[in-house]
JSON list of C-alpha atoms in Angstrom, two decimals:
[
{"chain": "A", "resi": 461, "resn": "UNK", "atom": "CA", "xyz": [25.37, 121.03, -47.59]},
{"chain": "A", "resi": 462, "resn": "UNK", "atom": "CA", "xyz": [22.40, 118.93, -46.46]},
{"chain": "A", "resi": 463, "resn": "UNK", "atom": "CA", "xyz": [20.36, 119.93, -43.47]},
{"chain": "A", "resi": 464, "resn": "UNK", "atom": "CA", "xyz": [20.89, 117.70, -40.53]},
{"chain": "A", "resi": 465, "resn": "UNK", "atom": "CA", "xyz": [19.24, 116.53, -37.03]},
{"chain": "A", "resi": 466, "resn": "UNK", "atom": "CA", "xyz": [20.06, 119.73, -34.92]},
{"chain": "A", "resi": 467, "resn": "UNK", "atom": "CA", "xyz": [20.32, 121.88, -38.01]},
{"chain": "A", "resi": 468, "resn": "UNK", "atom": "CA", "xyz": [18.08, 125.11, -37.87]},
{"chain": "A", "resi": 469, "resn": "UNK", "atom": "CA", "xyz": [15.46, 124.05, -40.48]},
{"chain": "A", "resi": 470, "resn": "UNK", "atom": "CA", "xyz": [15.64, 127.20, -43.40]},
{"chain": "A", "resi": 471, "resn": "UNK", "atom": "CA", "xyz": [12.48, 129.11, -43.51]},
{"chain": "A", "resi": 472, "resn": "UNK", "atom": "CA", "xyz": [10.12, 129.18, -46.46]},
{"chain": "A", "resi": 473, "resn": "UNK", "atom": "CA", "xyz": [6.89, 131.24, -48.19]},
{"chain": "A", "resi": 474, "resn": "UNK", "atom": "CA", "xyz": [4.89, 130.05, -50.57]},
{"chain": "A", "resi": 475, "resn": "UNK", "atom": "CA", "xyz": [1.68, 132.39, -51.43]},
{"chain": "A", "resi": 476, "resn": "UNK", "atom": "CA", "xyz": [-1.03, 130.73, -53.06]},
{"chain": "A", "resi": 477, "resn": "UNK", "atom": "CA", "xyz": [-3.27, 132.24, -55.97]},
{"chain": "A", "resi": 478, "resn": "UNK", "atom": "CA", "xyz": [-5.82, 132.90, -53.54]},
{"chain": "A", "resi": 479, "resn": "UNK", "atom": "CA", "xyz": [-3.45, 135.18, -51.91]},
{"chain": "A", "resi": 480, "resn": "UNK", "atom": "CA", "xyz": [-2.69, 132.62, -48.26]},
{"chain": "A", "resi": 481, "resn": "UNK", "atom": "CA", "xyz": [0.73, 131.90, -47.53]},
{"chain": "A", "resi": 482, "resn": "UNK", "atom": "CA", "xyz": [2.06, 129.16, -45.90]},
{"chain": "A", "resi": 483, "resn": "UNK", "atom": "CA", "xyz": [5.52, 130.12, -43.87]},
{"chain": "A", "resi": 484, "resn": "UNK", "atom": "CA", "xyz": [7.81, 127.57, -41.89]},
{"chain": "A", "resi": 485, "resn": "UNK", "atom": "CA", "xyz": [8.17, 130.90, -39.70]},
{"chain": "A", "resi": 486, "resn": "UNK", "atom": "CA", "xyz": [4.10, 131.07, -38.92]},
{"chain": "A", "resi": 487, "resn": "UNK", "atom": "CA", "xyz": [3.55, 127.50, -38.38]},
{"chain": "A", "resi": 488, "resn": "UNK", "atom": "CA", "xyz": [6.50, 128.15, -35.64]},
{"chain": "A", "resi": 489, "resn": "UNK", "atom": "CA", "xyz": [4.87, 131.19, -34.54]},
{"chain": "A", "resi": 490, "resn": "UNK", "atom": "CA", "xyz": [1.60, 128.95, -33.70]},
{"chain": "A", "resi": 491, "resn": "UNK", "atom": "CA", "xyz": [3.95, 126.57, -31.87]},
{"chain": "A", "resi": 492, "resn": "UNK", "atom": "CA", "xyz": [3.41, 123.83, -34.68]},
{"chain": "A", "resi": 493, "resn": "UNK", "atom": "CA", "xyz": [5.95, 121.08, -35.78]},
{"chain": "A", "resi": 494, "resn": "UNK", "atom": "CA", "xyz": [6.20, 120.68, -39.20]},
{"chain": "A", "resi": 495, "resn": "UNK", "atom": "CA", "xyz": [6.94, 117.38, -41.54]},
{"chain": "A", "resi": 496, "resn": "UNK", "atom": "CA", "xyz": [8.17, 118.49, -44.70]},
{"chain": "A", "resi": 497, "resn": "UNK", "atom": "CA", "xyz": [8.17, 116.23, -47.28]},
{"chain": "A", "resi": 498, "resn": "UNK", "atom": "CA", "xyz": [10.11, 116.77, -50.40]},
{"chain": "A", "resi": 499, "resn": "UNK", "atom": "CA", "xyz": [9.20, 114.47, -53.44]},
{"chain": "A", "resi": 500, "resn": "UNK", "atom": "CA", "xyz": [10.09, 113.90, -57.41]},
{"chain": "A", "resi": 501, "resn": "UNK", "atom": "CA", "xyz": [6.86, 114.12, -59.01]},
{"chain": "A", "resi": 502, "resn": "UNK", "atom": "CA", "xyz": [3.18, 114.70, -58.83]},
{"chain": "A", "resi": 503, "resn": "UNK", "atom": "CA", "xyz": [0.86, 111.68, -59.97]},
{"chain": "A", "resi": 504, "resn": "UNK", "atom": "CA", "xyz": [3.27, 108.75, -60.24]},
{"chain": "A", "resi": 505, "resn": "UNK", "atom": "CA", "xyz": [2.97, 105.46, -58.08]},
{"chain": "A", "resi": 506, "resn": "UNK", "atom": "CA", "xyz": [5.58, 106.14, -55.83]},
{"chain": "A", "resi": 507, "resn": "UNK", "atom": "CA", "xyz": [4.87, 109.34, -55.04]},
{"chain": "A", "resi": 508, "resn": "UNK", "atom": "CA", "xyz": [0.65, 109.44, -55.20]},
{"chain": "A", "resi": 509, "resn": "UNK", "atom": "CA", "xyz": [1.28, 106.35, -52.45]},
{"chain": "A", "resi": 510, "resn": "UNK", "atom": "CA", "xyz": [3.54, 108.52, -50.39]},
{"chain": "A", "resi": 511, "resn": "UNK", "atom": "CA", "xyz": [0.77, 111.49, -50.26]},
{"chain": "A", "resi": 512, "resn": "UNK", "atom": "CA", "xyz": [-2.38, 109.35, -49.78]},
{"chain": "A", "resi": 513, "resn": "UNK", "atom": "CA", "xyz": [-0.48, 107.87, -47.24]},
{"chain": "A", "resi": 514, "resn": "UNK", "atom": "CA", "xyz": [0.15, 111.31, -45.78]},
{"chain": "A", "resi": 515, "resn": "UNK", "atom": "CA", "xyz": [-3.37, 112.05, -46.20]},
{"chain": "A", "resi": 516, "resn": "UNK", "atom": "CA", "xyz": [-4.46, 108.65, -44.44]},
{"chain": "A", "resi": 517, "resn": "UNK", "atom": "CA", "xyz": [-2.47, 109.80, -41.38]},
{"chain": "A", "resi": 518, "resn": "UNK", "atom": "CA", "xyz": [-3.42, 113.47, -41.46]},
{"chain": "A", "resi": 519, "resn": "UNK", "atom": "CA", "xyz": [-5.19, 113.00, -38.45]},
{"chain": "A", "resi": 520, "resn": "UNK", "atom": "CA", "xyz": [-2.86, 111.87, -36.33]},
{"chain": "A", "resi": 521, "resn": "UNK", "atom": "CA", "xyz": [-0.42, 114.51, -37.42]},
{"chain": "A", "resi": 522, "resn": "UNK", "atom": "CA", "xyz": [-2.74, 117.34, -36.70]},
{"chain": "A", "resi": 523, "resn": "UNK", "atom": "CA", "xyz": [-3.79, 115.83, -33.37]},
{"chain": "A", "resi": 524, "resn": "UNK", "atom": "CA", "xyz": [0.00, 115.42, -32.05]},
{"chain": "A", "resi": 525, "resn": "UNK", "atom": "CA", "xyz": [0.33, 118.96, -33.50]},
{"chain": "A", "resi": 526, "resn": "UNK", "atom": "CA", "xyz": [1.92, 118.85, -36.36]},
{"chain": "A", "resi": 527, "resn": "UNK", "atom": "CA", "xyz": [1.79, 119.96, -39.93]},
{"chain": "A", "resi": 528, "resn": "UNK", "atom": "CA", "xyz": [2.87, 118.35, -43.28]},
{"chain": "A", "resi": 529, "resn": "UNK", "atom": "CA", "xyz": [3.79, 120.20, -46.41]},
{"chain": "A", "resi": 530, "resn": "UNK", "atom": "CA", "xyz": [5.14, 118.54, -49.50]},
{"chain": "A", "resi": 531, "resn": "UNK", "atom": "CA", "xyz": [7.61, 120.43, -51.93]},
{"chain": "A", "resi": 532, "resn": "UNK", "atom": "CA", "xyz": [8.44, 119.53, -55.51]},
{"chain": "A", "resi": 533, "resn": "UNK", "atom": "CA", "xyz": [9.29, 120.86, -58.98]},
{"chain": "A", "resi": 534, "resn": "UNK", "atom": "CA", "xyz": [5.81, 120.93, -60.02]},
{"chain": "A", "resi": 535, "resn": "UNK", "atom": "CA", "xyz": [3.84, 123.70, -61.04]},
{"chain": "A", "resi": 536, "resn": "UNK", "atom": "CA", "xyz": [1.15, 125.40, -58.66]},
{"chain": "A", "resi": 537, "resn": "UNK", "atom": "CA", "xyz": [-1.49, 124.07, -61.74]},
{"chain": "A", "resi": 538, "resn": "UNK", "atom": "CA", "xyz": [-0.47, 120.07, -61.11]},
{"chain": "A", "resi": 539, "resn": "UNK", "atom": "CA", "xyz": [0.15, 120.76, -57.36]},
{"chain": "A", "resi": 540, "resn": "UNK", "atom": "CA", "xyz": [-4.10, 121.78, -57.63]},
{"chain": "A", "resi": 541, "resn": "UNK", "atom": "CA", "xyz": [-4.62, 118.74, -59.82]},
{"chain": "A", "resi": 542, "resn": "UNK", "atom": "CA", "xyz": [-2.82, 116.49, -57.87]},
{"chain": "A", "resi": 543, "resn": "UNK", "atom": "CA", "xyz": [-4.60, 117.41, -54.61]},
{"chain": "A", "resi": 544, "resn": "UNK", "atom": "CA", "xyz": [-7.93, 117.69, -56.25]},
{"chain": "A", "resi": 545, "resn": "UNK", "atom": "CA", "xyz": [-8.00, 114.15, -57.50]},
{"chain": "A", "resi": 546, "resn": "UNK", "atom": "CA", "xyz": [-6.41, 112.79, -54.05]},
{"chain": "A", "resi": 547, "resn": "UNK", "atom": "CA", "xyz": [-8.10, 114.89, -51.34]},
{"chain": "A", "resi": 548, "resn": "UNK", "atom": "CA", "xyz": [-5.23, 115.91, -49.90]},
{"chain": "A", "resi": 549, "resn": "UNK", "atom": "CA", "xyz": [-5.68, 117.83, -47.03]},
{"chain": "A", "resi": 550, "resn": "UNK", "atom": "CA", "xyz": [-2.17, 119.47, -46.95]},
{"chain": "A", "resi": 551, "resn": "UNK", "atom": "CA", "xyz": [-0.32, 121.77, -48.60]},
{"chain": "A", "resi": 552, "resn": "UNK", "atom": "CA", "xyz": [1.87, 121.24, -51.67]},
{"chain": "A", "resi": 553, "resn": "UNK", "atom": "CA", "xyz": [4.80, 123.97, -52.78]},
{"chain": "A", "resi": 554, "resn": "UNK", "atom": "CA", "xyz": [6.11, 124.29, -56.04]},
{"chain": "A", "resi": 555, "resn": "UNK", "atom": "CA", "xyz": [9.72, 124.36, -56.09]},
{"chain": "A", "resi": 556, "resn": "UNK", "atom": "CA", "xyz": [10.13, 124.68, -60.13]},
{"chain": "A", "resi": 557, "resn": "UNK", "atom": "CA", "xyz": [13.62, 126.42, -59.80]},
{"chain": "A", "resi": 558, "resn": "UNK", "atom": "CA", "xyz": [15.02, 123.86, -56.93]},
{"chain": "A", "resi": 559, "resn": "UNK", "atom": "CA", "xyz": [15.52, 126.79, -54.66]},
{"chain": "A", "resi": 560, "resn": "UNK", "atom": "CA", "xyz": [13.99, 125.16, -51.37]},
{"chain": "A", "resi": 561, "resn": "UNK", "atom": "CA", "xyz": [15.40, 121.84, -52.52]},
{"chain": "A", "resi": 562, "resn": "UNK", "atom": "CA", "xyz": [18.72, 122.91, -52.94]},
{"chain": "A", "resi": 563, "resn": "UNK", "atom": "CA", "xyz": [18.62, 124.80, -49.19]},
{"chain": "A", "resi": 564, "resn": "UNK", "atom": "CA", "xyz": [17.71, 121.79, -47.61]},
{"chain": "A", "resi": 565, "resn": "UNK", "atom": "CA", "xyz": [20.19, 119.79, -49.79]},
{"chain": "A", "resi": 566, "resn": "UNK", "atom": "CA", "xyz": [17.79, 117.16, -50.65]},
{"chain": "A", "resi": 567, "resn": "UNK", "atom": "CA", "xyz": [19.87, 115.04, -53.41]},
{"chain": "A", "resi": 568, "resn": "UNK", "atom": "CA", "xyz": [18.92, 113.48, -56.47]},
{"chain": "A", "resi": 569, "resn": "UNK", "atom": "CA", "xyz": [18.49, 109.92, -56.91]},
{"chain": "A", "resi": 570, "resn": "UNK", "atom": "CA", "xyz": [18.91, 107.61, -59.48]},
{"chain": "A", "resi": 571, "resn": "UNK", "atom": "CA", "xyz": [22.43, 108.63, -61.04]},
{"chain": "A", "resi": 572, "resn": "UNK", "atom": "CA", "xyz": [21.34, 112.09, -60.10]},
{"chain": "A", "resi": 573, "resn": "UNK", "atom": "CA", "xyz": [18.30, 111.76, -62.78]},
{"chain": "A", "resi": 574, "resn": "UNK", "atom": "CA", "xyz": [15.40, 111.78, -60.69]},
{"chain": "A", "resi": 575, "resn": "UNK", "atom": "CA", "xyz": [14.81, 114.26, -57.39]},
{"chain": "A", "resi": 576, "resn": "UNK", "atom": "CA", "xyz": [15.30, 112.90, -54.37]},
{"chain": "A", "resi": 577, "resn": "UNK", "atom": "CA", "xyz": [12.48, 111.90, -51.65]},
{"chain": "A", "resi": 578, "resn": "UNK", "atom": "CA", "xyz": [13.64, 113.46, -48.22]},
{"chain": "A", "resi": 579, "resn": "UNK", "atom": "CA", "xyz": [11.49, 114.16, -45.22]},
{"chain": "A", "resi": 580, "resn": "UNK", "atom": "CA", "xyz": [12.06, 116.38, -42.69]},
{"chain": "A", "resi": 581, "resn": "UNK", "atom": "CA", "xyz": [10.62, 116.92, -39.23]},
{"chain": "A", "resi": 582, "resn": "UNK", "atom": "CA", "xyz": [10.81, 120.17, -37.56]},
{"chain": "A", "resi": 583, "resn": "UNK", "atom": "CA", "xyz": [9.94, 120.69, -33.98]},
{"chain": "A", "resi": 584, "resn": "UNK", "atom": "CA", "xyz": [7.87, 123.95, -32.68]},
{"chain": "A", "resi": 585, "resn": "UNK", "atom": "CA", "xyz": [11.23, 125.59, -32.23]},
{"chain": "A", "resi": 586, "resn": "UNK", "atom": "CA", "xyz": [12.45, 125.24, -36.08]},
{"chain": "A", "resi": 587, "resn": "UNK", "atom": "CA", "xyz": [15.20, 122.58, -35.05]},
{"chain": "A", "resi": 588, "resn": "UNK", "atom": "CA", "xyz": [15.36, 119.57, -37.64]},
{"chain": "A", "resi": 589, "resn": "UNK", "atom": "CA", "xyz": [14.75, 115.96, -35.33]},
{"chain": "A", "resi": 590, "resn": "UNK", "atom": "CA", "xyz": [14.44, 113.57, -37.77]},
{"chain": "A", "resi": 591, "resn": "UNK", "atom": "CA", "xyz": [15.73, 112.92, -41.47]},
{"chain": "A", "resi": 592, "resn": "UNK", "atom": "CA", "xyz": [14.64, 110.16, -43.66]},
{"chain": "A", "resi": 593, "resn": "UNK", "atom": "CA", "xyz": [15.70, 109.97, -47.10]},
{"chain": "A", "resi": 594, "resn": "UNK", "atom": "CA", "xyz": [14.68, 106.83, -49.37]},
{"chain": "A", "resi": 595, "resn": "UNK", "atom": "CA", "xyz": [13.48, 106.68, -52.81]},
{"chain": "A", "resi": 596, "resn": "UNK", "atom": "CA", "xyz": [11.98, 103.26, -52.75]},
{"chain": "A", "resi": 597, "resn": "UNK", "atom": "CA", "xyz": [10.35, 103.19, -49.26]},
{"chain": "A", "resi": 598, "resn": "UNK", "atom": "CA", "xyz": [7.69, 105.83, -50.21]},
{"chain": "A", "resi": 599, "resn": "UNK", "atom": "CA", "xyz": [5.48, 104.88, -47.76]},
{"chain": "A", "resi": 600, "resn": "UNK", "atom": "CA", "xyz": [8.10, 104.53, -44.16]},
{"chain": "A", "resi": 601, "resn": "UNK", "atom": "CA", "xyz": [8.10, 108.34, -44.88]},
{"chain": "A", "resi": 602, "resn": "UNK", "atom": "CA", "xyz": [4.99, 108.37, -43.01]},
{"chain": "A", "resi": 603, "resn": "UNK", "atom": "CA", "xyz": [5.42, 106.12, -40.20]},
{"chain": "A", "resi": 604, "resn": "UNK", "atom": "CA", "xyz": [8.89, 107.06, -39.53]},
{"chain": "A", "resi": 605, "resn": "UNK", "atom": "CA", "xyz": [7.73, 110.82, -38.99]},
{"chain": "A", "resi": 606, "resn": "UNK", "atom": "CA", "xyz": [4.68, 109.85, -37.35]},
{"chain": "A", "resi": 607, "resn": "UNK", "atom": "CA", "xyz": [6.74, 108.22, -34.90]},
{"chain": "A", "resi": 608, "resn": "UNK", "atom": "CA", "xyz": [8.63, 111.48, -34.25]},
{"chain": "A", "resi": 609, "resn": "UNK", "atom": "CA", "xyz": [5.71, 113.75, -33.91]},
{"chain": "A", "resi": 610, "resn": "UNK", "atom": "CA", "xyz": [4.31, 111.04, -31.46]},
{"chain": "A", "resi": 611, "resn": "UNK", "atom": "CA", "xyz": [8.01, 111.27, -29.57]},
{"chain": "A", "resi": 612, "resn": "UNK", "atom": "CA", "xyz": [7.77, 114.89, -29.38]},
{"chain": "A", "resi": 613, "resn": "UNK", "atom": "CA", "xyz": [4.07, 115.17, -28.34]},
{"chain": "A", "resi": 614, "resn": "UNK", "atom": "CA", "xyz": [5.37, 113.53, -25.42]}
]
């Protein structure tokens, strides 16, 4: 069952090699919202548009409070490469096994071929307030939660 607005967003830890974790549960704790982007595939167009364009706005996320996280099946190894060769400022999790994908019942796209693209904004209380899933409008990702995190700023 997909995750909804209203829903309780599901918690999740990801440890990195360096031994840092990233939790939805401490980014709560430090009374942070939290965009989470889910996303089919590191390094192609439509998704290395959707994370620059994350990384363009990074600013204004942080400033309004707010973190952003992208998830996909990637391995920790192209999740590096990926955000070496972009600068991106955030964090990527590797969902390899579809775990975190399937709790926040992100479909798949495409005649169920491709993973979908679903983001997710969570307020400082771990309530979900906005979902926006499209696989062509890579980009409206950013603006449409940008616009939320600006809402809830307020």
């Amino acid at each position: 069952m997909a995750i909804q607005v209203g829903d309780e967003a599901p918690d999740f830890n990801f440890t990195h090699k360096d031994g840092s974790s990233v939790s939805l549960k401490a980014l709560l704790q430090k009374k942070k919202a939290v965009v989470l982007y889910f996303y089919p595939k590191d390094d192609t167009p439509g998704c290395t548009a959707q994370a620059c364009s994350f990384r363009d706005s990074y600013e204004s996320f942080t400033e309004a409070g707010a973190e952003v996280i992208g998830v996909s099946s990637d391995a920790s190894t192209s999740h590096d490469a990926f955000a070496s060769k972009h600068r991106l400022p955030f964090t990527l999790i590797p969902d390899g096994d579809g775990s975190l994908r399937k709790r926040y019942g992100v479909p798949r796209s495409f005649l169920g071929l491709l993973p979908g693209r679903v983001t997710y904004v969570i307020d400082s209380k771990g309530v979900v307030q906005h979902v926006f899933n499209s696989q062509l409008q890579a980009t409206r990702h950013i603006t449409e939660a940008l616009d939320v995190i600006k809402r809830l700023q307020s």
